[in-house]
Coordinates of C-alpha atoms and ligand atoms in Angstrom, one line a residue:
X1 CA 56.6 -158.1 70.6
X2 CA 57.5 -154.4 70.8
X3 CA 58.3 -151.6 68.7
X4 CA 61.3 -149.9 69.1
X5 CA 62.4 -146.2 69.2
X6 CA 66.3 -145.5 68.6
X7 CA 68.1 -142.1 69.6
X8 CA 71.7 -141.0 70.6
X9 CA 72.4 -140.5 73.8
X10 CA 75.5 -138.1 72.8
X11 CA 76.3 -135.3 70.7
X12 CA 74.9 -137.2 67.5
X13 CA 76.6 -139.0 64.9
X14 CA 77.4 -142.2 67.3
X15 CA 76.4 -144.6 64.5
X16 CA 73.3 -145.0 64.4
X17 CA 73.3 -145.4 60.6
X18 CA 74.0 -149.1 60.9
X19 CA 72.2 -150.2 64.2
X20 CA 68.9 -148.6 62.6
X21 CA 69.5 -150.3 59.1
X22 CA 69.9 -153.7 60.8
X23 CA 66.6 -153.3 62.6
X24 CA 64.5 -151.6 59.7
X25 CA 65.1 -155.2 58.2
X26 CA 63.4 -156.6 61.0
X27 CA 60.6 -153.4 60.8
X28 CA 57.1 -153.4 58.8
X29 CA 57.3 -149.3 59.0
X30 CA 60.7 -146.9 59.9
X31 CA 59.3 -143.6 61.2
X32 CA 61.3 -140.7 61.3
X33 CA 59.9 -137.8 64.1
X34 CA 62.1 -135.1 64.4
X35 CA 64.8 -133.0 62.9
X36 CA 65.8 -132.3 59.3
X37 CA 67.6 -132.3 56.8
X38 CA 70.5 -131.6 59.3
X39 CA 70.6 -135.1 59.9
X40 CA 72.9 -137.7 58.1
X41 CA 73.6 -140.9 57.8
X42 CA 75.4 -143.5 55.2
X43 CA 73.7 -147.2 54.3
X44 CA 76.0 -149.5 52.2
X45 CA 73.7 -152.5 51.4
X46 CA 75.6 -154.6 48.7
X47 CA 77.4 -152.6 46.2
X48 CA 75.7 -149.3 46.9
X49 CA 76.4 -146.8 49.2
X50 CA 73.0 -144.7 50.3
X51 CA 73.6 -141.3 51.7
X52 CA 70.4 -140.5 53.8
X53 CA 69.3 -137.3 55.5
X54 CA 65.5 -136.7 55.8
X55 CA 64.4 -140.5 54.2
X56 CA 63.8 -142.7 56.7
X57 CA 66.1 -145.8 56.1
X58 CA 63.5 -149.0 56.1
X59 CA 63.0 -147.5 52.5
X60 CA 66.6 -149.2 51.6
X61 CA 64.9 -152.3 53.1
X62 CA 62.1 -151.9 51.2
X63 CA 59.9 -150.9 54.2
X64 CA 57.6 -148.5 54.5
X65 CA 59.3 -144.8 55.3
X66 CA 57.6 -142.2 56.9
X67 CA 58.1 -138.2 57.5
X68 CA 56.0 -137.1 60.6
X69 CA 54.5 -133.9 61.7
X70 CA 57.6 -133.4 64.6
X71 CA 59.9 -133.4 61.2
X72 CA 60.6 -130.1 59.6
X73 CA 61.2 -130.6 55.9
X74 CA 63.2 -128.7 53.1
X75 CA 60.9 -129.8 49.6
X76 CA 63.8 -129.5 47.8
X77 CA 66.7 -131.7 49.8
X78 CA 63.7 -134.3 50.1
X79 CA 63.2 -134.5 46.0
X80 CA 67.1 -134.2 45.5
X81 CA 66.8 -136.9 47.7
X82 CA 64.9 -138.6 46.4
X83 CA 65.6 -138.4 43.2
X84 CA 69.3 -139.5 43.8
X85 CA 68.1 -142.7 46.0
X86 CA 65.7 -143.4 42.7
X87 CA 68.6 -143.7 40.6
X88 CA 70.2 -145.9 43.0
X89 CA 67.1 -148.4 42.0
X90 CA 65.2 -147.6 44.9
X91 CA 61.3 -147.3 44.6
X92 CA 59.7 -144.2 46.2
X93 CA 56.1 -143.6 45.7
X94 CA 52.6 -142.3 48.2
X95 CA 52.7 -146.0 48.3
X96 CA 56.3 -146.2 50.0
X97 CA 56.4 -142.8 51.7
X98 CA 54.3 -141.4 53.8
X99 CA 54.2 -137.8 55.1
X100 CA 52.6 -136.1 57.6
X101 CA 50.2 -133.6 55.7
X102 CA 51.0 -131.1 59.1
X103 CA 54.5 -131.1 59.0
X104 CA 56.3 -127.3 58.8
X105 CA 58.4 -126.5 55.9
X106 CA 61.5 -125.1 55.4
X107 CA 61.9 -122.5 53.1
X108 CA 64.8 -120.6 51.2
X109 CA 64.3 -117.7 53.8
X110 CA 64.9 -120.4 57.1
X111 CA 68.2 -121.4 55.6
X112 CA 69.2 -117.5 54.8
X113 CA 68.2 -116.3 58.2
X114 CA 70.0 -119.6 60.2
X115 CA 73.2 -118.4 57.8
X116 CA 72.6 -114.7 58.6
X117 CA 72.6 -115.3 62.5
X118 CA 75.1 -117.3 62.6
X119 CA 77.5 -114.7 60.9
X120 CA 76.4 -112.1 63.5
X121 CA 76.6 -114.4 66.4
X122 CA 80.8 -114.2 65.8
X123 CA 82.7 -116.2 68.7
X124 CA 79.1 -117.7 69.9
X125 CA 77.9 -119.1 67.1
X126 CA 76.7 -122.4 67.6
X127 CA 78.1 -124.1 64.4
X128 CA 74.4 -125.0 62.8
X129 CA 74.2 -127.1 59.9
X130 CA 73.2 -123.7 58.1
X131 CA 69.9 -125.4 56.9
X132 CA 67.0 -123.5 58.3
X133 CA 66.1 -126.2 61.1
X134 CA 66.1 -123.8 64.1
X135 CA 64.1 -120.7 61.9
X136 CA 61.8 -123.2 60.7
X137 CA 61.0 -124.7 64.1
X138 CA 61.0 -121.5 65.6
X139 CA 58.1 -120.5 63.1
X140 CA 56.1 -123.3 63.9
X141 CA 56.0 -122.8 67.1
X142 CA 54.8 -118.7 67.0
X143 CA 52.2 -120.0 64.5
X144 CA 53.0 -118.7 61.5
X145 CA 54.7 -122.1 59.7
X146 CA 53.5 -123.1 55.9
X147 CA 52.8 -126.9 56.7
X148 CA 52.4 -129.3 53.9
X149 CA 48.5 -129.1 54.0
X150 CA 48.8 -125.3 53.4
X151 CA 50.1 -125.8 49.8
X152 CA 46.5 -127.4 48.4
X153 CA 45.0 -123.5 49.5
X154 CA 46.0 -121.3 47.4
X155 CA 44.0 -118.7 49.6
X156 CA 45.9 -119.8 52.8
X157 CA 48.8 -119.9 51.5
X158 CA 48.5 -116.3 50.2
X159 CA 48.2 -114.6 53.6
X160 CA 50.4 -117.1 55.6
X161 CA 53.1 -115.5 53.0
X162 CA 53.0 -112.1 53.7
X163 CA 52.6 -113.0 57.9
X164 CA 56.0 -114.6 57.2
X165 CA 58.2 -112.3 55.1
X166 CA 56.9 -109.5 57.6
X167 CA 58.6 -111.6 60.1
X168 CA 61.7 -112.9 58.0
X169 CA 62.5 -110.0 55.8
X170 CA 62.8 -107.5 59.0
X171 CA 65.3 -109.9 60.4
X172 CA 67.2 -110.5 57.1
X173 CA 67.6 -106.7 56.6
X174 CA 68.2 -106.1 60.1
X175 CA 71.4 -108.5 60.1
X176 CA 72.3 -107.0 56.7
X177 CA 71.5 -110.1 54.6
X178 CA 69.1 -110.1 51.3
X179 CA 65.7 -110.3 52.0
X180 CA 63.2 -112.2 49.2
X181 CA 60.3 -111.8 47.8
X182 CA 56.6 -112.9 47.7
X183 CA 56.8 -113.9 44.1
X184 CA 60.1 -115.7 45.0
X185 CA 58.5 -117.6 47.8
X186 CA 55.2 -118.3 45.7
X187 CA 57.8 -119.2 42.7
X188 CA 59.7 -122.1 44.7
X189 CA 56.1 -123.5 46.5
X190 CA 54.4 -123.8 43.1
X191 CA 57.3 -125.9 41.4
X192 CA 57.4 -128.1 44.8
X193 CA 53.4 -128.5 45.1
X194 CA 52.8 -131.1 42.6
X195 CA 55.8 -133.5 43.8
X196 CA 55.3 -133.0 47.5
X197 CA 51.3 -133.1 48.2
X198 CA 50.9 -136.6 46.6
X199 CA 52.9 -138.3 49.6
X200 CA 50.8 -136.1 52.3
X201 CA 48.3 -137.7 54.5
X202 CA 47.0 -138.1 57.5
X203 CA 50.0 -140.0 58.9
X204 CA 48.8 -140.7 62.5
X205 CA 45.9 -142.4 61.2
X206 CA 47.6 -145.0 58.9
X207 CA 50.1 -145.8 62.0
X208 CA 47.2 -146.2 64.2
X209 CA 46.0 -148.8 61.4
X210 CA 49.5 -150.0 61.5
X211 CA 49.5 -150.5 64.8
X212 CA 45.9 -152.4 65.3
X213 CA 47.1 -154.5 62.5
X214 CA 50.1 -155.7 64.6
X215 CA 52.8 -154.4 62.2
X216 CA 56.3 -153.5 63.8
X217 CA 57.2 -149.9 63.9
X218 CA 60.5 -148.4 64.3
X219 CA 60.8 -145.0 65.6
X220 CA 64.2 -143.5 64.1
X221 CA 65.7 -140.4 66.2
X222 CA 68.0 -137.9 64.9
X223 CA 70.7 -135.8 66.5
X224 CA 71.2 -137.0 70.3
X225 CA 69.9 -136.1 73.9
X226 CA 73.2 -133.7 74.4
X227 CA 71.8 -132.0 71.4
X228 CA 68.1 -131.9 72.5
X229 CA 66.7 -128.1 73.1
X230 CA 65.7 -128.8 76.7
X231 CA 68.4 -131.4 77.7
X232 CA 71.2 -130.3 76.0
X233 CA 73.6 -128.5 76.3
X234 CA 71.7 -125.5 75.5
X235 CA 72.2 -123.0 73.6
X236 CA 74.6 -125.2 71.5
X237 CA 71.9 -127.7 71.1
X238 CA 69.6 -128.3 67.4
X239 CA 66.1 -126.7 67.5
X240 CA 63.8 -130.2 68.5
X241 CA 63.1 -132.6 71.4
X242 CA 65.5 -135.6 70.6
X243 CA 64.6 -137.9 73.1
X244 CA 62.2 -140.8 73.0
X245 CA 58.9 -139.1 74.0
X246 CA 58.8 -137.2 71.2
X247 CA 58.2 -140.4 68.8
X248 CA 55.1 -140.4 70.3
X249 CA 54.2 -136.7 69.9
X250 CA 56.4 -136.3 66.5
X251 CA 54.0 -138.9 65.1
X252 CA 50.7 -138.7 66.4
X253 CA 50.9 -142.0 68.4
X254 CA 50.2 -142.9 72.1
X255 CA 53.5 -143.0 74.2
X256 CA 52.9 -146.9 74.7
X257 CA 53.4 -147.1 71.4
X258 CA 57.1 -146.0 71.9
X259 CA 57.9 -149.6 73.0
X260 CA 61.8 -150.4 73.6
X261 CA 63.6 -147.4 73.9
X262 CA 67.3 -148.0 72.4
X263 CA 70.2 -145.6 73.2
X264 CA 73.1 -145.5 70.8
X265 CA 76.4 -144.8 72.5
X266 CA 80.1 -144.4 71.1
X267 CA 82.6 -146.1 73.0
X268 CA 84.2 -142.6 73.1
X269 CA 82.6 -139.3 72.1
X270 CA 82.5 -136.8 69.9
X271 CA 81.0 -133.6 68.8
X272 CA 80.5 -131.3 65.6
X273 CA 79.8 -127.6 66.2
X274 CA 80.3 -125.5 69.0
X275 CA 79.8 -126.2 72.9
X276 CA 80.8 -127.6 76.1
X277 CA 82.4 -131.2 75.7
X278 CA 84.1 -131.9 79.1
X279 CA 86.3 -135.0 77.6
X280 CA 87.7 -133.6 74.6
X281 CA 91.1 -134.4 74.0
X282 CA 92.9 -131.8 72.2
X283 CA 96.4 -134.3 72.0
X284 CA 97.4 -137.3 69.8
X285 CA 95.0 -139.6 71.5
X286 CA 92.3 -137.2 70.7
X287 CA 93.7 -137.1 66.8
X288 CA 94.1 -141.0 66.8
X289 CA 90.2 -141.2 68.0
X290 CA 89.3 -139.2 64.2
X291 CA 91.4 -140.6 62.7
X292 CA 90.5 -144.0 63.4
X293 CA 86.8 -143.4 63.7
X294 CA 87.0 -141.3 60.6
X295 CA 85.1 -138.7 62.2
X296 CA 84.1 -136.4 59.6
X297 CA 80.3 -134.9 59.8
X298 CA 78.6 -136.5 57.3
X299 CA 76.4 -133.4 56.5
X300 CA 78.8 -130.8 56.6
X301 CA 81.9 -133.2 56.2
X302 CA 83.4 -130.6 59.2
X303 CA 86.4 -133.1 61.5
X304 CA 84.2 -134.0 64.5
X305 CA 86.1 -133.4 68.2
X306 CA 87.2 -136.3 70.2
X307 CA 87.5 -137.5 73.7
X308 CA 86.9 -140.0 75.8
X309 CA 83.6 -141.8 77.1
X310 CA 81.7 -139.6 79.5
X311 CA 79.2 -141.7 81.7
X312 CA 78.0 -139.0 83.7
X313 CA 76.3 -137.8 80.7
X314 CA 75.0 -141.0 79.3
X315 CA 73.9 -141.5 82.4
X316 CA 71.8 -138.6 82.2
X317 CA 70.7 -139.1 78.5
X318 CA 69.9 -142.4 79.9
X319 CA 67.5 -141.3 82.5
X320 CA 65.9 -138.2 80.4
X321 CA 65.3 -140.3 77.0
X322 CA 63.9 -143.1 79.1
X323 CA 66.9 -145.6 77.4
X324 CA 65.9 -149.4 78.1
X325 CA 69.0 -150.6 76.8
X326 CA 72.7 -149.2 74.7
X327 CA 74.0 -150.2 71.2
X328 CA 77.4 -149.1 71.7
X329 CA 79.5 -149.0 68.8
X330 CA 83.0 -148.4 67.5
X331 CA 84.6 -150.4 70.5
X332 CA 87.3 -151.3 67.8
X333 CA 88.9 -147.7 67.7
X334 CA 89.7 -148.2 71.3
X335 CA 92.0 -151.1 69.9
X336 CA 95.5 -150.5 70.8
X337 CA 95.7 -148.0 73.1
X338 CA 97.8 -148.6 76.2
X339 CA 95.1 -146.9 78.1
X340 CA 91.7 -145.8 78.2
X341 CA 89.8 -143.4 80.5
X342 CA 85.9 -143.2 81.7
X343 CA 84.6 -139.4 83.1
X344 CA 82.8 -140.6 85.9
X345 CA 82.7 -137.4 87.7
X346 CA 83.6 -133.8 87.6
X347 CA 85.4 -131.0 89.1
X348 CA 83.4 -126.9 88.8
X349 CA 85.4 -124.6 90.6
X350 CA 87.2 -126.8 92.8
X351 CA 84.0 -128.5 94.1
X352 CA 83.4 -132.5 92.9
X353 CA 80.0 -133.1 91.8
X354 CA 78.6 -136.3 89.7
X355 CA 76.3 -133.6 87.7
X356 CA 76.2 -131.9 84.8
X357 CA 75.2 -128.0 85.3
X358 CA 72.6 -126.5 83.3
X359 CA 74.5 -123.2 82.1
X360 CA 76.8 -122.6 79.8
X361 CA 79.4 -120.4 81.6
X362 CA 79.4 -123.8 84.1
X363 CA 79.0 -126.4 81.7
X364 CA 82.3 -125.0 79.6
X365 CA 83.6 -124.7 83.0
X366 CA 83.9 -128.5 84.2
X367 CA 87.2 -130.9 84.4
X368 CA 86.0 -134.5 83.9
X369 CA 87.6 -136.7 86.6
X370 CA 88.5 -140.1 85.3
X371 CA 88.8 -143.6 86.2
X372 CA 91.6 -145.0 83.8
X373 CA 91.7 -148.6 82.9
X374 CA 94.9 -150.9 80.9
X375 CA 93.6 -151.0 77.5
X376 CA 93.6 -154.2 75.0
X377 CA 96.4 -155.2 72.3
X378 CA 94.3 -157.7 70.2
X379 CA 91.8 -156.5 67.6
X380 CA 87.7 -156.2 68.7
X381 CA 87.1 -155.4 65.0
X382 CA 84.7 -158.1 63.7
X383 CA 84.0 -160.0 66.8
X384 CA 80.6 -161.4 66.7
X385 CA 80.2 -162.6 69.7
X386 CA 82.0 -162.2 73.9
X387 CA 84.1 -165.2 73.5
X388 CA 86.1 -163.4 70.6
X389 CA 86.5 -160.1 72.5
X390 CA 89.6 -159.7 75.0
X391 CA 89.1 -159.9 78.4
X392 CA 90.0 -156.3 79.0
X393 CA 87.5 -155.1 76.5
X394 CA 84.9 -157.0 78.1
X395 CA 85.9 -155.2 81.6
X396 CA 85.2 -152.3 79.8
X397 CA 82.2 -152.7 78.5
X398 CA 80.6 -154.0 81.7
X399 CA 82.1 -150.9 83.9
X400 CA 80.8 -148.7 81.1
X401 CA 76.9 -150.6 82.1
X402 CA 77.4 -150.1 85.9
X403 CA 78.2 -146.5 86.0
X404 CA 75.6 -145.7 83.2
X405 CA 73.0 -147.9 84.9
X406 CA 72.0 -149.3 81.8
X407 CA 72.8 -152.8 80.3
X408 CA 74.5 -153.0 77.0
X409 CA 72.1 -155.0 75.0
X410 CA 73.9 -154.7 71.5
X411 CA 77.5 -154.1 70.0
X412 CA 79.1 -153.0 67.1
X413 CA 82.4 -153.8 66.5
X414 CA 82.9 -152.7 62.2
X415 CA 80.6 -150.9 60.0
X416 CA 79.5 -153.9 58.7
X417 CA 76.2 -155.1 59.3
X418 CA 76.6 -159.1 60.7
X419 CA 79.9 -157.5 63.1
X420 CA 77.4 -157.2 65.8
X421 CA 77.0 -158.8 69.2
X422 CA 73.1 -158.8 70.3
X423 CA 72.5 -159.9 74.0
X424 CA 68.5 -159.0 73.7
X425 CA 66.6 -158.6 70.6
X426 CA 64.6 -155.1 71.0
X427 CA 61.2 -156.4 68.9
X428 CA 61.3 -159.0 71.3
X429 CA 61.0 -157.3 74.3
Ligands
LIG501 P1 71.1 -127.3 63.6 O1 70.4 -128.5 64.0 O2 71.5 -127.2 62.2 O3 70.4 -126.1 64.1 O4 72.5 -127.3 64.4 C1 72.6 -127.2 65.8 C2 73.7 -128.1 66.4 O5 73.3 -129.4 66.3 C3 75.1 -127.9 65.7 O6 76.1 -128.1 66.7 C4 75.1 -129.1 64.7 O7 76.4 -129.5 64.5 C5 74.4 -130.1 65.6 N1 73.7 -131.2 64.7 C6 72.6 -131.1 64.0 N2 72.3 -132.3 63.4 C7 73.3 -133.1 63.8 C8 73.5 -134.5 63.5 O8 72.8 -135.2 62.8 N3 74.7 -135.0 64.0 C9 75.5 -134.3 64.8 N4 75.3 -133.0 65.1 C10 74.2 -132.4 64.6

């Protein structure tokens, strides 16, 4: 028995939602250990419909949830959140939620500056989720970050305030935005304080219980490796480490405790924000990909872009995050089409190369080159197992495993829960 860690291996939003739902069921404790707020994804158990961005999703199921220290969170989208998942019946107390007493937190001045900078940056914006993630992650790592801990010393909190409006209210007024004050700052911490330090504790502690106890852990990633600040497509990449070795880190557990490492990949891709995204197709088929996939950001609700399956970088994402095995979902979108192309190499300044560059003037510069394959007619939408998907489907998911070098070890074929084929149970591994 194994735990198991679950990240994108794209540009985010890949489905996750579902794939991490059905295993929190099977989890004693979900663990969320990067990101934000900036992250999003939609439960439907039953009758309700849970809209999720910083709760980790085993506290649908009833499992225990838990925020830690790699997580950068907003106080107030975590009690909205909260409070709106409460009213949906849910029960979130210290018992049920644990957070990491040294996690940073984001602040009304992250969100401003991430707004502000983005303004100024014009034509190279990067298309944040305007939430603060990157300011606030920035500020942990030059030291000056109000964690969670902070707010039960008044004392430390005092100084650690003016070290950061120094910092924040230079750049505000530099970019021409409004700049706050202490009293503002001091204001919002003291009506968070006595709803946020009752879930804080020493989170790497109770795991490490956890884990001597023999309880099941699942590590839930956010945002994708194309979107991870080293192996992403940088600069147009969020502000954390996405791929699986940051559980460990993120959580304060040993990287053996990381266990099966489970990539989530969309039969085709997409992207929201700015950036290089070699297989976007800017026709009809690209348009009947949203459509169909109802590709709208579920933070931002901005259309997500389309194109097809790019294994090169999978492949990559593959080998970085350390991926023992895919969940690819959405197969059913593909339905239909007459046919369907795989980016198995590409083309920079006239040169083939199986590689994806590292800058961005090279990376926006790259023509996929594709191997195109007859699509299917009959629906894959519901299948639950091989025998009830078409045979050309089937060729495509195993030449989709050979040139990622990974096997397909689960697939989703409709957003609903049981329409999923598993070839290996991850906790089993
Ligand atoms: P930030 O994380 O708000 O700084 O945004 C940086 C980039 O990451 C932007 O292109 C966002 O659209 C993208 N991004 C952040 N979170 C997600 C996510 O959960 N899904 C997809 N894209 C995301």
């Amino acid at each position: 028995m194994s735990n198991v860690t679950v990240i994108g291996t794209q540009w985010g939003d890949e489905g996750k939602g579902k794939i991490v739902d059905w295993l929190a069921s099977r989890a004693d404790i979900v663990v969320r250990f990067q990101g934000g707020h900036n992250a999003g994804h939609t439960l439907v158990v039953g009758d309700q419909v849970y809209k999720l961005s910083l709760l980790p999703s085993g506290l649908v199921r009833g499992k225990i949830g838990v925020i830690g220290n790699g997580v950068v969170v907003d106080p107030k989208a975590l009690m909205t959140e909260i409070d709106r998942v409460t009213a949906q019946g849910l029960v979130v107390t210290p018992e049920t939620l644990w957070i990491a007493e040294n996690a940073p937190l984001i602040l009304p001045v992250h969100g401003a500056l991430d707004r502000a900078r983005e303004a100024a940056r014009g034509e190279h914006k990067i298309g944040t989720t305007g939430r603060g993630i990157g300011p606030a992650y920035e500020d942990k790592v030059a030291r000056r970050a109000i964690r969670i801990c902070d707010l039960a010393e008044p004392e430390t909190l005092d100084w650690k305030l003016d070290e950061l409006l120094l910092h924040h209210n230079t750049l505000l007024a530099g970019l021409g935005a409004e700049t706050f004050t202490k009293e503002q700052l001091k204001d919002f911490l003291t009506e968070i304080t006595p709803r946020l330090l009752p879930f804080s504790c020493q989170v790497w502690d109770r795991l490490d219980e956890a884990r001597r106890a023999g309880r099941r852990i699942l590590f839930e990633g956010a945002q994708a490796v194309m979107l991870d600040v080293d192996h992403g497509t940088y600069p147009y990449v969020t502000s954390s480490n996405t791929v699986a070795a940051v559980a460990a880190s993120g959580s304060g557990v040993s990287p053996s405790s990381v266990g099966f490492v489970l990539g989530i990949a969309k039969a085709y891709t997409t992207r929201v924000g700015e950036g290089p995204f070699p297989t976007e197709l800017h026709d009809q088929t690209g348009r009947t990909l949203g459509e169909r996939g109802h590709e709208f950001g579920t933070v931002t609700g901005r259309p997500r872009r389309c194109g097809w399956f790019d294994a090169v970088l999978i492949r990559r994402a593959v080998r970085v995050g350390g991926v023992s095995g895919i969940a690819l979902t959405k197969l059913d979108v593909l339905d239909g089409l007459d046919e369907i192309s795989i980016c198995v190499g590409y083309e920079l300044d006239g040169q083939k190369t199986e590689t994806f560059p590292s800058a961005p003037g090279a990376q926006s510069r790259v023509k996929p080159v594709y191997e195109t394959m007859p699509g299917w007619k009959e629906t894959t939408a519901g299948a639950r197992s091989w025998a009830e998907l078409p045979a050309q489907a089937i060729k495509y998911v195993r030449r989709i495993e050979e040139l990622i070098e990974a096997p397909v070890t689960l697939l989703s074929t409709s957003p609903e829960r049981d329409d999923t084929i598993l070839m290996r149970d991850p906790f089993e591994d």
